[in-house]
Amino acid sequence: MTATTRRTEPLVFEPVKQNRNFEVVVQVVRDKMMRGELQPGDKLPPERELAKQLDVSRNVVREALRILENAGLVVTKKGAYGGAFVSEGSATQMSQVLSDLIMLNAIKVSDLCEARTLLLEMIIDQIKRRESIPDLTALDANLAETEEAVAARDSARRVAVARDFYHQIAELTGNTALVYTTDAQTELTQTFLQFRIGDMAPEVLLNSRRSFIEHLRAGRFDEAKEELRAHLDRVHTGLWDRS
Amino acid sequence: MTATTRRTEPLVFEPVKQNRNFEVVVQVVRDKMMRGELQPGDKLPPERELAKQLDVSRNVVREALRILENAGLVVTKKGAYGGAFVSEGSATQMSQVLSDLIMLNAIKVSDLCEARTLLLEMIIDQIKRRESIPDLTALDANLAETEEAVAARDSARRVAVARDFYHQIAELTGNTALVYTTDAQTELTQTFLQFRIGDMAPEVLLNSRRSFIEHLRAGRFDEAKEELRAHLDRVHTGLWDRS
DNA sequence: TTTCATGATTGGTATTACCAATAGAAGAAC
DNA sequence: GTTCTTCTATTGGTAATACCAATCATGAAA
């Protein structure tokens, strides 16, 4: 096996994995965040300064910032004392990912609705497993807000309050992952529903909410679950025939 | 209220919401995808051409492409006959989002592990609800592959086969949303585990897999669930003390 | 004290130029 | 004619420069 040997299947070298520069920049920032050197609220250097420090063009820095921004890791503000700031987390990104998967026909809307129902049922099961009556202060407050929004015919607020309703249910588990997942699902579903918000008769909504909360308060978790499922079925109906 | 009236609290106009150009470009492409004018495999025009058509600079187009690429909607290839191609969906983006949320301390690793366990238990419940013995061909094949990988001491393959194991379980529900969620969770967990893959004794792993599958085959869903939970507890143990 | 102008900072966009990888086409060697 | 090599056009990746536009602190002016 000399150096001049001709081979059809020659040495297999490492892939070398030539990363593009902006990917390296993204990784550098991610690392700083992971090490805690960059925390939520911190400000990154200005683009020109960052480019100089990393010895790349400002173009590269900007493309990296777009990726970080899109990932929800930083937000950018213009003007003096502006810049790229490390962000807090939010469920928006997760919701966007799911939306994209639906767009690519990788996920069916009907499946997503079913998953949402199952997720919320699972959450009720989790609360039940605690074997203690949960603190329903937040849900009571939410119900009051719902009544106000309905009375005021403020559909925008109705949507916001509905989002908070499911958020508060997820909060009862104390599991942050479940909270974010729930928020993402709710946000996405509401995106698809959009204008259809007002379709449901107010009294049906309020009755469902009231009986759900009362079931929980009385420790009737299975009945609460059933009420929730029935409500979600009503909301989801007619969603997946449209796409 | 004449035109010359001076007011400290003047007319409140619409926010105008001045979108940045690259955001507009992203939206244009997203719309085309949503309308089906762009389907997986299709090729976008070259950057220079796209810039000319949309009457923006190539910089703007590139920043938009970074966003689309990062969202998993397109992949970019260099060289002649290269370009940006509309992608198939994958669970990688969802996994990345969860990872970022952990990095921002918005989600605790322990919560994510618990959520994963709950998700898989829920999936078993779903299979049980079908009241028919599921098709276990894929899981049987997976077991055989696991045995091979263990015998060959091929840890990379062990990881890949493990990912497929959970994927196949999720597939049994026929719910695409659950499949993607499961894949994302698995991928993320494996990212955190990394080197710790070989820690588990091979016979423990294989025994767990075998008894899980046999439980399913015999319709003992609750026992299968219990076996799975025990296995996941073993895998997850020691994960969340480290971060 | 309040209001307004100003200027410095910083992100957003445009333009130009060149490098580097890729795949097909053309040509050379057999 | 077949196979291999080389060439070349295409296209993404990077750099550099210039200018616009928003923002906020500062200080002047009323």
Coordinates of C-alpha atoms (C1' of nucleotides) in Angstrom, one line a residue:
Chain A
M1 CA 0.0 0.0 0.0
T2 CA 2.4 2.6 -1.2
A3 CA 1.6 6.3 -1.8
T4 CA 1.2 5.7 -5.5
T5 CA -1.2 2.9 -5.1
R6 CA -4.4 3.6 -7.1
R7 CA -7.6 2.8 -5.1
T8 CA -11.2 3.0 -6.0
E9 CA -12.1 3.2 -2.3
P10 CA -9.5 5.5 -0.8
L11 CA -8.9 6.7 2.7
V12 CA -11.9 8.0 4.5
F13 CA -11.0 11.3 6.2
E14 CA -13.0 13.2 8.8
P15 CA -15.9 15.1 7.3
V16 CA -14.0 18.4 8.3
K17 CA -17.5 19.8 8.7
Q18 CA -16.8 23.2 7.2
N19 CA -19.2 25.4 9.2
R20 CA -20.2 28.7 7.7
N21 CA -19.0 31.8 9.5
F22 CA -22.4 33.0 10.7
E23 CA -23.0 29.5 12.2
V24 CA -19.9 29.8 14.2
V25 CA -21.0 33.2 15.4
V26 CA -24.3 31.8 16.5
Q27 CA -22.5 29.0 18.3
V28 CA -20.2 31.4 20.1
V29 CA -23.2 33.4 21.4
R30 CA -25.0 30.3 22.4
D31 CA -22.0 29.1 24.3
K32 CA -21.8 32.3 26.2
M33 CA -25.4 32.0 27.1
M34 CA -25.0 28.4 28.2
R35 CA -22.1 29.3 30.4
G36 CA -24.1 32.0 31.9
E37 CA -21.8 34.8 30.7
L38 CA -24.8 36.2 28.8
Q39 CA -28.1 36.3 30.8
P40 CA -31.5 37.5 29.9
G41 CA -31.5 41.3 29.7
D42 CA -27.8 41.5 28.8
K43 CA -26.8 43.5 25.8
L44 CA -24.5 42.2 23.0
P45 CA -21.9 44.5 21.6
P46 CA -23.0 46.6 18.6
E47 CA -22.8 44.8 15.3
R48 CA -19.8 46.7 14.0
E49 CA -18.0 46.0 17.3
L50 CA -18.9 42.4 17.3
A51 CA -17.7 42.0 13.8
K52 CA -14.4 43.5 14.6
Q53 CA -13.9 41.4 17.7
L54 CA -14.8 38.1 15.9
D55 CA -12.9 39.2 12.8
V56 CA -15.8 38.7 10.4
S57 CA -17.8 41.1 8.3
R58 CA -20.8 42.8 9.6
N59 CA -22.9 40.9 7.2
V60 CA -22.0 37.6 8.9
V61 CA -22.8 39.1 12.3
R62 CA -26.2 40.2 11.1
E63 CA -27.1 36.8 9.6
A64 CA -26.1 35.3 12.9
L65 CA -28.3 37.8 14.7
R66 CA -31.2 36.9 12.5
I67 CA -30.9 33.3 13.5
L68 CA -30.6 34.1 17.2
E69 CA -33.5 36.5 16.9
N70 CA -35.7 34.0 15.1
A71 CA -34.9 31.4 17.7
G72 CA -36.2 33.8 20.3
L73 CA -32.8 34.1 22.1
V74 CA -32.3 37.9 21.4
V75 CA -34.4 40.9 20.6
T76 CA -33.0 43.8 18.6
K77 CA -33.8 47.4 19.2
K78 CA -32.8 50.3 16.9
G79 CA -31.3 53.6 17.7
A80 CA -28.9 54.9 20.4
Y81 CA -28.7 52.6 23.4
G82 CA -30.3 50.0 21.2
G83 CA -28.7 46.7 20.2
A84 CA -29.3 43.0 20.6
F85 CA -30.5 42.0 24.0
V86 CA -30.7 38.5 25.4
S87 CA -34.4 37.6 25.7
E88 CA -36.7 35.8 28.1
G89 CA -38.2 32.6 26.9
S90 CA -41.6 32.4 25.3
A91 CA -43.9 29.8 23.7
T92 CA -44.1 31.7 20.5
Q93 CA -41.2 29.9 18.9
M94 CA -42.6 26.5 19.7
S95 CA -45.9 27.5 18.3
Q96 CA -44.2 28.7 15.1
V97 CA -42.4 25.4 14.7
L98 CA -45.6 23.5 14.9
S99 CA -47.3 25.9 12.5
D100 CA -44.4 25.3 10.0
L101 CA -44.8 21.6 10.3
I102 CA -48.4 21.9 9.5
M103 CA -47.6 24.1 6.5
L104 CA -45.2 21.4 5.3
N105 CA -48.0 18.9 5.6
A106 CA -45.9 17.0 8.1
I107 CA -48.6 17.4 10.8
K108 CA -52.3 17.2 10.3
V109 CA -54.4 19.8 12.1
S110 CA -56.8 17.1 13.3
D111 CA -53.8 15.4 14.9
L112 CA -52.7 18.6 16.6
C113 CA -56.2 19.1 18.0
E114 CA -56.3 15.6 19.4
A115 CA -52.8 16.0 20.8
R116 CA -53.9 19.2 22.5
T117 CA -56.9 17.5 24.1
L118 CA -54.8 14.6 25.3
L119 CA -52.2 17.0 26.7
L120 CA -54.8 18.8 28.8
E121 CA -56.4 15.6 29.9
M122 CA -53.0 14.4 31.0
I123 CA -52.5 17.6 32.9
I124 CA -55.7 17.0 34.8
D125 CA -54.5 13.5 35.6
Q126 CA -51.3 15.0 36.9
I127 CA -53.3 17.4 39.2
K128 CA -55.4 14.5 40.3
R129 CA -52.3 12.5 41.2
R130 CA -51.3 15.2 43.7
E131 CA -54.3 14.1 45.8
S132 CA -54.8 17.6 47.1
I133 CA -57.3 20.3 46.0
P134 CA -55.3 22.8 43.9
D135 CA -55.2 26.5 44.4
L136 CA -58.0 27.8 42.2
T137 CA -57.5 31.5 42.9
A138 CA -56.1 32.2 39.4
L139 CA -58.8 30.2 37.7
D140 CA -61.5 32.1 39.7
A141 CA -60.0 35.4 38.6
N142 CA -59.9 34.2 35.1
L143 CA -63.5 33.3 35.1
A144 CA -64.4 36.7 36.4
E145 CA -62.4 38.2 33.6
T146 CA -64.1 36.0 31.1
E147 CA -67.4 37.2 32.3
E148 CA -66.3 40.8 31.9
A149 CA -65.0 40.3 28.4
V150 CA -68.2 38.5 27.4
A151 CA -70.3 41.3 28.8
A152 CA -68.2 43.9 27.1
R153 CA -68.3 42.0 23.8
D154 CA -64.5 42.4 23.7
S155 CA -63.5 39.5 21.5
A156 CA -59.8 40.4 21.6
R157 CA -59.9 40.2 25.4
R158 CA -61.8 37.0 25.2
V159 CA -59.0 35.4 23.2
A160 CA -56.4 36.7 25.6
V161 CA -58.3 35.5 28.6
A162 CA -58.9 32.1 27.0
R163 CA -55.2 31.7 26.5
D164 CA -54.6 32.6 30.2
F165 CA -57.2 30.0 31.2
Y166 CA -55.3 27.1 29.7
H167 CA -52.1 28.6 31.0
Q168 CA -53.4 28.6 34.5
I169 CA -54.5 25.0 34.3
A170 CA -51.0 24.0 33.2
E171 CA -49.5 26.1 35.9
L172 CA -51.3 23.9 38.5
T173 CA -48.9 21.0 37.6
G174 CA -45.9 23.2 38.5
N175 CA -44.2 21.7 35.5
T176 CA -42.6 24.4 33.3
A177 CA -42.3 22.1 30.3
L178 CA -46.0 21.4 30.4
V179 CA -46.8 25.1 30.7
Y180 CA -44.8 26.0 27.6
T181 CA -46.2 23.1 25.6
T182 CA -49.7 24.1 26.6
D183 CA -49.1 27.7 25.7
A184 CA -47.7 26.8 22.3
Q185 CA -50.7 24.6 21.5
T186 CA -53.2 27.2 22.6
E187 CA -51.5 30.0 20.7
L188 CA -51.4 27.9 17.6
T189 CA -55.0 26.8 17.9
Q190 CA -56.1 30.3 18.3
T191 CA -54.1 31.3 15.3
F192 CA -56.1 28.8 13.3
L193 CA -59.4 29.8 14.9
Q194 CA -58.9 33.6 14.5
F195 CA -62.2 35.0 13.5
R196 CA -64.2 32.0 14.6
I197 CA -63.7 33.1 18.3
G198 CA -67.1 34.7 18.5
D199 CA -68.9 31.6 17.1
M200 CA -69.5 30.0 20.5
A201 CA -72.5 31.2 22.5
P202 CA -71.3 33.1 25.5
E203 CA -73.5 31.1 28.0
V204 CA -72.1 27.8 26.7
L205 CA -68.6 29.0 27.3
L206 CA -69.3 30.4 30.7
N207 CA -71.2 27.4 31.8
S208 CA -68.4 25.1 30.7
R209 CA -65.9 27.2 32.6
R210 CA -67.9 27.4 35.7
S211 CA -68.7 23.7 35.9
F212 CA -65.1 22.8 35.1
I213 CA -63.8 24.9 38.0
E214 CA -66.4 23.6 40.4
H215 CA -65.5 20.0 39.5
L216 CA -61.9 20.8 40.3
R217 CA -62.8 22.5 43.6
A218 CA -64.8 19.5 44.6
G219 CA -62.1 17.1 43.7
R220 CA -64.1 15.6 40.9
F221 CA -61.2 15.4 38.5
D222 CA -62.6 12.9 36.1
E223 CA -65.7 15.0 35.7
A224 CA -63.5 18.1 35.1
K225 CA -61.6 16.2 32.5
E226 CA -64.8 15.2 30.8
E227 CA -66.1 18.8 30.8
L228 CA -62.8 20.0 29.4
R229 CA -62.8 17.4 26.6
A230 CA -66.4 18.3 25.7
H231 CA -65.5 21.9 25.5
L232 CA -62.3 21.3 23.4
D233 CA -64.3 19.1 21.0
R234 CA -66.7 22.0 20.5
V235 CA -63.9 24.4 19.9
H236 CA -62.0 22.2 17.6
T237 CA -64.9 21.0 15.6
G238 CA -64.9 22.5 12.1
L239 CA -61.2 23.4 12.4
W240 CA -59.8 20.6 10.5
D241 CA -62.3 20.4 7.7
R242 CA -61.0 23.7 6.5
S243 CA -57.4 22.7 5.8
Chain B
M1 CA -61.6 70.5 16.9
T2 CA -60.1 72.3 14.0
A3 CA -56.9 71.3 12.2
T4 CA -54.9 73.9 14.1
T5 CA -56.0 72.8 17.5
R6 CA -53.0 72.1 19.7
R7 CA -53.4 68.9 21.8
T8 CA -51.1 67.2 24.3
E9 CA -52.8 63.9 23.6
P10 CA -53.2 63.9 19.8
L11 CA -54.9 61.5 17.5
V12 CA -53.9 57.9 18.1
F13 CA -53.1 56.4 14.7
E14 CA -52.6 52.8 13.8
P15 CA -49.2 51.5 14.9
V16 CA -48.2 51.2 11.2
K17 CA -46.1 48.3 12.3
Q18 CA -43.1 49.1 10.1
N19 CA -41.8 45.6 9.3
R20 CA -38.2 45.2 8.3
N21 CA -37.6 44.2 4.7
F22 CA -36.2 40.8 5.5
E23 CA -39.3 40.0 7.5
V24 CA -41.4 40.9 4.5
V25 CA -39.4 38.6 2.4
V26 CA -39.8 35.8 4.9
Q27 CA -43.6 36.4 4.9
V28 CA -43.7 36.3 1.1
V29 CA -42.0 33.0 1.0
R30 CA -44.1 31.6 3.8
D31 CA -47.3 32.7 1.9
K32 CA -46.1 30.9 -1.2
M33 CA -45.6 27.8 0.8
M34 CA -48.9 28.1 2.5
R35 CA -50.7 28.5 -0.8
G36 CA -48.9 25.5 -2.1
E37 CA -47.1 27.4 -4.8
L38 CA -43.9 26.2 -3.1
Q39 CA -43.8 22.6 -2.2
P40 CA -41.1 20.5 -0.5
G41 CA -38.3 19.9 -3.1
D42 CA -39.0 23.1 -5.0
K43 CA -36.1 25.5 -5.6
L44 CA -36.2 29.2 -4.8
P45 CA -34.7 31.6 -7.3
P46 CA -31.0 32.4 -6.8
E47 CA -30.3 35.1 -4.2
R48 CA -29.4 37.7 -6.8
E49 CA -32.5 37.0 -8.9
L50 CA -34.8 37.0 -5.9
A51 CA -33.3 40.3 -4.7
K52 CA -34.0 41.8 -8.1
Q53 CA -37.5 40.5 -8.3
L54 CA -38.4 41.8 -4.8
D55 CA -36.5 45.0 -5.3
V56 CA -34.4 44.6 -2.2
S57 CA -30.7 44.2 -1.7
R58 CA -29.1 40.7 -1.7
N59 CA -28.3 41.3 2.0
V60 CA -31.9 41.4 2.8
V61 CA -32.7 38.3 0.9
R62 CA -29.9 36.4 2.7
E63 CA -31.1 37.5 6.1
A64 CA -34.5 36.2 5.2
L65 CA -33.0 32.9 4.0
R66 CA -31.2 32.5 7.3
I67 CA -34.5 32.8 9.1
L68 CA -36.2 30.4 6.8
E69 CA -33.3 28.0 7.0
N70 CA -33.2 28.2 10.8
A71 CA -36.9 27.5 10.9
G72 CA -36.3 24.3 8.9
L73 CA -38.3 25.5 6.0
V74 CA -35.5 25.5 3.4
V75 CA -32.1 24.0 3.0
T76 CA -29.3 25.7 1.1
K77 CA -26.8 24.1 -1.2
K78 CA -23.8 25.8 -2.7
G79 CA -22.5 25.7 -6.2
A80 CA -24.0 25.4 -9.7
Y81 CA -27.6 24.0 -9.6
G82 CA -27.5 24.8 -5.9
G83 CA -29.8 27.3 -4.1
A84 CA -32.5 27.3 -1.5
F85 CA -34.8 24.3 -1.6
V86 CA -38.0 23.9 0.3
S87 CA -37.5 21.3 3.0
E88 CA -39.4 18.4 4.5
G89 CA -40.3 18.7 8.1
S90 CA -38.2 17.4 11.0
A91 CA -38.3 17.4 14.7
T92 CA -35.0 19.0 15.0
Q93 CA -36.4 22.5 15.2
M94 CA -38.8 21.7 18.0
S95 CA -35.9 20.1 19.9
Q96 CA -33.8 23.2 19.4
V97 CA -36.6 25.4 20.7
L98 CA -36.9 23.3 23.9
S99 CA -33.2 23.3 24.3
D100 CA -33.1 27.1 24.0
L101 CA -35.8 27.4 26.6
I102 CA -33.8 25.3 29.0
M103 CA -30.8 27.4 28.3
L104 CA -32.8 30.5 29.2
N105 CA -33.7 28.8 32.5
A106 CA -37.3 29.0 31.4
I107 CA -37.7 25.2 31.6
K108 CA -36.1 22.9 34.1
V109 CA -34.5 19.7 32.9
S110 CA -36.3 17.7 35.5
D111 CA -39.6 19.1 34.3
L112 CA -38.7 18.1 30.7
C113 CA -37.9 14.6 31.8
E114 CA -41.1 14.3 33.7
A115 CA -43.0 15.7 30.7
R116 CA -41.4 13.1 28.5
T117 CA -42.4 10.3 30.7
L118 CA -45.9 11.6 30.9
L119 CA -46.1 12.0 27.2
L120 CA -45.0 8.4 26.6
E121 CA -47.4 7.1 29.2
M122 CA -50.2 9.0 27.5
I123 CA -49.2 7.4 24.2
I124 CA -49.5 4.0 25.7
D125 CA -53.0 5.0 27.0
Q126 CA -53.9 6.0 23.5
I127 CA -52.8 2.7 22.1
K128 CA -54.7 0.9 24.9
R129 CA -57.8 2.9 24.0
R130 CA -57.8 1.4 20.5
E131 CA -58.7 -1.9 22.1
S132 CA -56.8 -3.8 19.5
I133 CA -53.3 -5.4 19.6
P134 CA -51.1 -3.0 17.7
D135 CA -48.8 -4.1 14.9
L136 CA -45.5 -4.8 16.6
T137 CA -43.4 -5.6 13.5
A138 CA -41.4 -2.4 13.7
L139 CA -40.7 -2.8 17.4
D140 CA -39.6 -6.4 16.9
A141 CA -37.3 -5.2 14.2
N142 CA -36.0 -2.5 16.5
L143 CA -35.3 -5.0 19.2
A144 CA -33.3 -7.1 16.9
E145 CA -31.3 -4.1 15.8
T146 CA -30.7 -3.1 19.5
E147 CA -29.4 -6.6 20.1
E148 CA -27.0 -6.3 17.2
A149 CA -25.8 -2.8 18.2
V150 CA -25.2 -4.0 21.8
A151 CA -23.3 -7.1 20.6
A152 CA -21.2 -4.9 18.2
R153 CA -20.6 -2.4 21.0
D154 CA -21.6 0.3 18.5
S155 CA -22.8 3.1 20.8
A156 CA -23.6 5.5 18.0
R157 CA -25.9 2.9 16.5
R158 CA -27.4 2.2 20.0
V159 CA -28.4 5.9 20.2
A160 CA -29.9 5.9 16.8
V161 CA -31.8 2.7 17.5
A162 CA -33.1 4.0 20.8
R163 CA -34.4 7.1 19.0
D164 CA -36.2 4.8 16.5
F165 CA -37.6 2.8 19.4
Y166 CA -39.6 5.7 20.8
H167 CA -40.4 6.9 17.4
Q168 CA -42.1 3.6 16.6
I169 CA -44.0 3.6 19.8
A170 CA -45.4 7.0 18.9
E171 CA -46.2 5.8 15.4
L172 CA -48.5 3.3 16.9
T173 CA -51.0 6.1 17.7
G174 CA -51.1 7.2 14.1
N175 CA -51.0 10.8 15.4
T176 CA -48.4 12.8 13.5
A177 CA -48.3 15.5 16.2
L178 CA -47.5 13.0 18.9
V179 CA -44.8 11.5 16.7
Y180 CA -43.0 14.8 16.2
T181 CA -43.3 15.7 19.9
T182 CA -41.9 12.4 20.9
D183 CA -39.0 12.7 18.4
A184 CA -38.2 16.2 19.7
Q185 CA -38.2 15.0 23.3
T186 CA -36.0 12.0 22.5
E187 CA -33.6 14.0 20.5
L188 CA -33.2 16.6 23.2
T189 CA -32.8 14.0 26.0
Q190 CA -30.2 12.2 24.0
T191 CA -28.4 15.5 23.5
F192 CA -28.2 16.0 27.2
L193 CA -27.2 12.4 27.8
Q194 CA -24.5 12.3 25.1
F195 CA -21.6 10.4 26.5
R196 CA -23.6 8.8 29.3
I197 CA -25.2 6.4 26.7
G198 CA -23.0 3.5 27.6
D199 CA -23.7 3.8 31.3
M200 CA -26.6 1.4 31.3
A201 CA -25.8 -2.3 31.4
P202 CA -26.8 -3.9 28.1
E203 CA -28.8 -6.7 29.7
V204 CA -30.9 -4.3 31.7
L205 CA -31.7 -2.4 28.5
L206 CA -32.5 -5.5 26.5
N207 CA -34.6 -7.0 29.3
S208 CA -36.6 -3.9 29.6
R209 CA -37.2 -3.7 25.8
R210 CA -38.2 -7.3 25.6
S211 CA -40.7 -7.3 28.5
F212 CA -42.2 -4.0 27.2
I213 CA -42.8 -5.5 23.8
E214 CA -44.2 -8.7 25.3
H215 CA -46.6 -6.8 27.5
L216 CA -47.9 -4.9 24.5
R217 CA -48.2 -8.1 22.5
A218 CA -50.3 -9.7 25.3
G219 CA -52.4 -6.6 25.7
R220 CA -51.1 -5.8 29.1
F221 CA -50.9 -2.1 28.5
D222 CA -50.6 -1.0 32.1
E223 CA -47.7 -3.3 32.7
A224 CA -46.1 -2.0 29.5
K225 CA -46.6 1.5 30.8
E226 CA -45.0 0.6 34.1
E227 CA -42.0 -1.0 32.4
L228 CA -41.5 2.1 30.3
R229 CA -41.7 4.4 33.2
A230 CA -39.2 2.4 35.2
H231 CA -36.9 2.4 32.2
L232 CA -37.2 6.2 31.7
D233 CA -36.6 6.8 35.3
R234 CA -33.4 4.9 35.1
V235 CA -32.3 6.8 32.0
H236 CA -33.3 10.2 33.4
T237 CA -31.7 9.7 36.8
G238 CA -28.6 11.8 37.2
L239 CA -29.6 14.0 34.3
W240 CA -31.0 16.9 36.2
D241 CA -28.5 17.1 39.0
R242 CA -26.0 18.2 36.4
S243 CA -27.5 21.4 35.3
Chain C
dT1 C1' -39.5 74.1 34.4
dT2 C1' -40.8 72.7 30.1
dT3 C1' -40.1 72.3 25.3
dC4 C1' -37.4 71.8 21.4
dA5 C1' -33.3 71.2 18.7
dT6 C1' -29.2 68.6 18.1
dG7 C1' -25.9 65.1 17.8
dA8 C1' -24.1 60.7 18.6
dT9 C1' -25.1 55.8 18.6
dT10 C1' -26.8 51.9 16.4
dG11 C1' -29.6 48.9 13.6
dG12 C1' -31.4 48.6 8.5
dT13 C1' -30.4 48.8 3.6
dA14 C1' -27.9 49.2 -0.8
dT15 C1' -23.9 48.3 -3.7
dT16 C1' -19.8 46.3 -5.3
dA17 C1' -16.4 43.0 -5.5
dC18 C1' -14.3 38.7 -4.9
dC19 C1' -13.8 33.9 -3.1
dA20 C1' -15.2 28.9 -3.1
dA21 C1' -17.9 25.1 -4.1
dT22 C1' -20.5 22.5 -7.4
dA23 C1' -22.2 20.2 -11.4
dG24 C1' -22.6 19.9 -16.1
dA25 C1' -20.1 20.3 -20.5
dA26 C1' -16.2 20.0 -23.3
dG27 C1' -12.1 18.0 -24.3
dA28 C1' -8.3 14.6 -23.9
dA29 C1' -6.6 10.0 -23.2
dC30 C1' -7.4 5.2 -23.7
Chain D
dG1 C1' -16.9 4.6 -28.0
dT2 C1' -15.7 4.9 -23.2
dT3 C1' -13.6 6.9 -19.4
dC4 C1' -11.1 10.3 -17.2
dT5 C1' -9.7 15.0 -16.7
dT6 C1' -10.2 19.9 -17.2
dC7 C1' -12.8 23.8 -17.9
dT8 C1' -16.5 27.0 -17.1
dA9 C1' -20.7 29.0 -15.8
dT10 C1' -23.7 29.1 -11.8
dT11 C1' -24.5 30.1 -7.1
dG12 C1' -23.9 30.6 -2.2
dG13 C1' -20.4 32.8 1.3
dT14 C1' -17.7 36.8 2.7
dA15 C1' -15.8 41.5 2.8
dA16 C1' -16.0 46.3 2.7
dT17 C1' -18.1 50.8 2.3
dA18 C1' -21.5 54.1 2.3
dC19 C1' -25.7 56.0 3.6
dC20 C1' -30.4 56.1 5.7
dA21 C1' -33.5 56.0 9.8
dA22 C1' -34.7 55.5 14.4
dT23 C1' -33.6 56.5 19.1
dC24 C1' -32.2 58.7 23.3
dA25 C1' -29.3 61.8 26.2
dT26 C1' -27.9 66.3 26.4
dG27 C1' -28.3 71.0 26.5
dA28 C1' -30.1 75.2 24.7
dA29 C1' -34.1 78.1 24.3
dA30 C1' -38.6 79.6 25.7

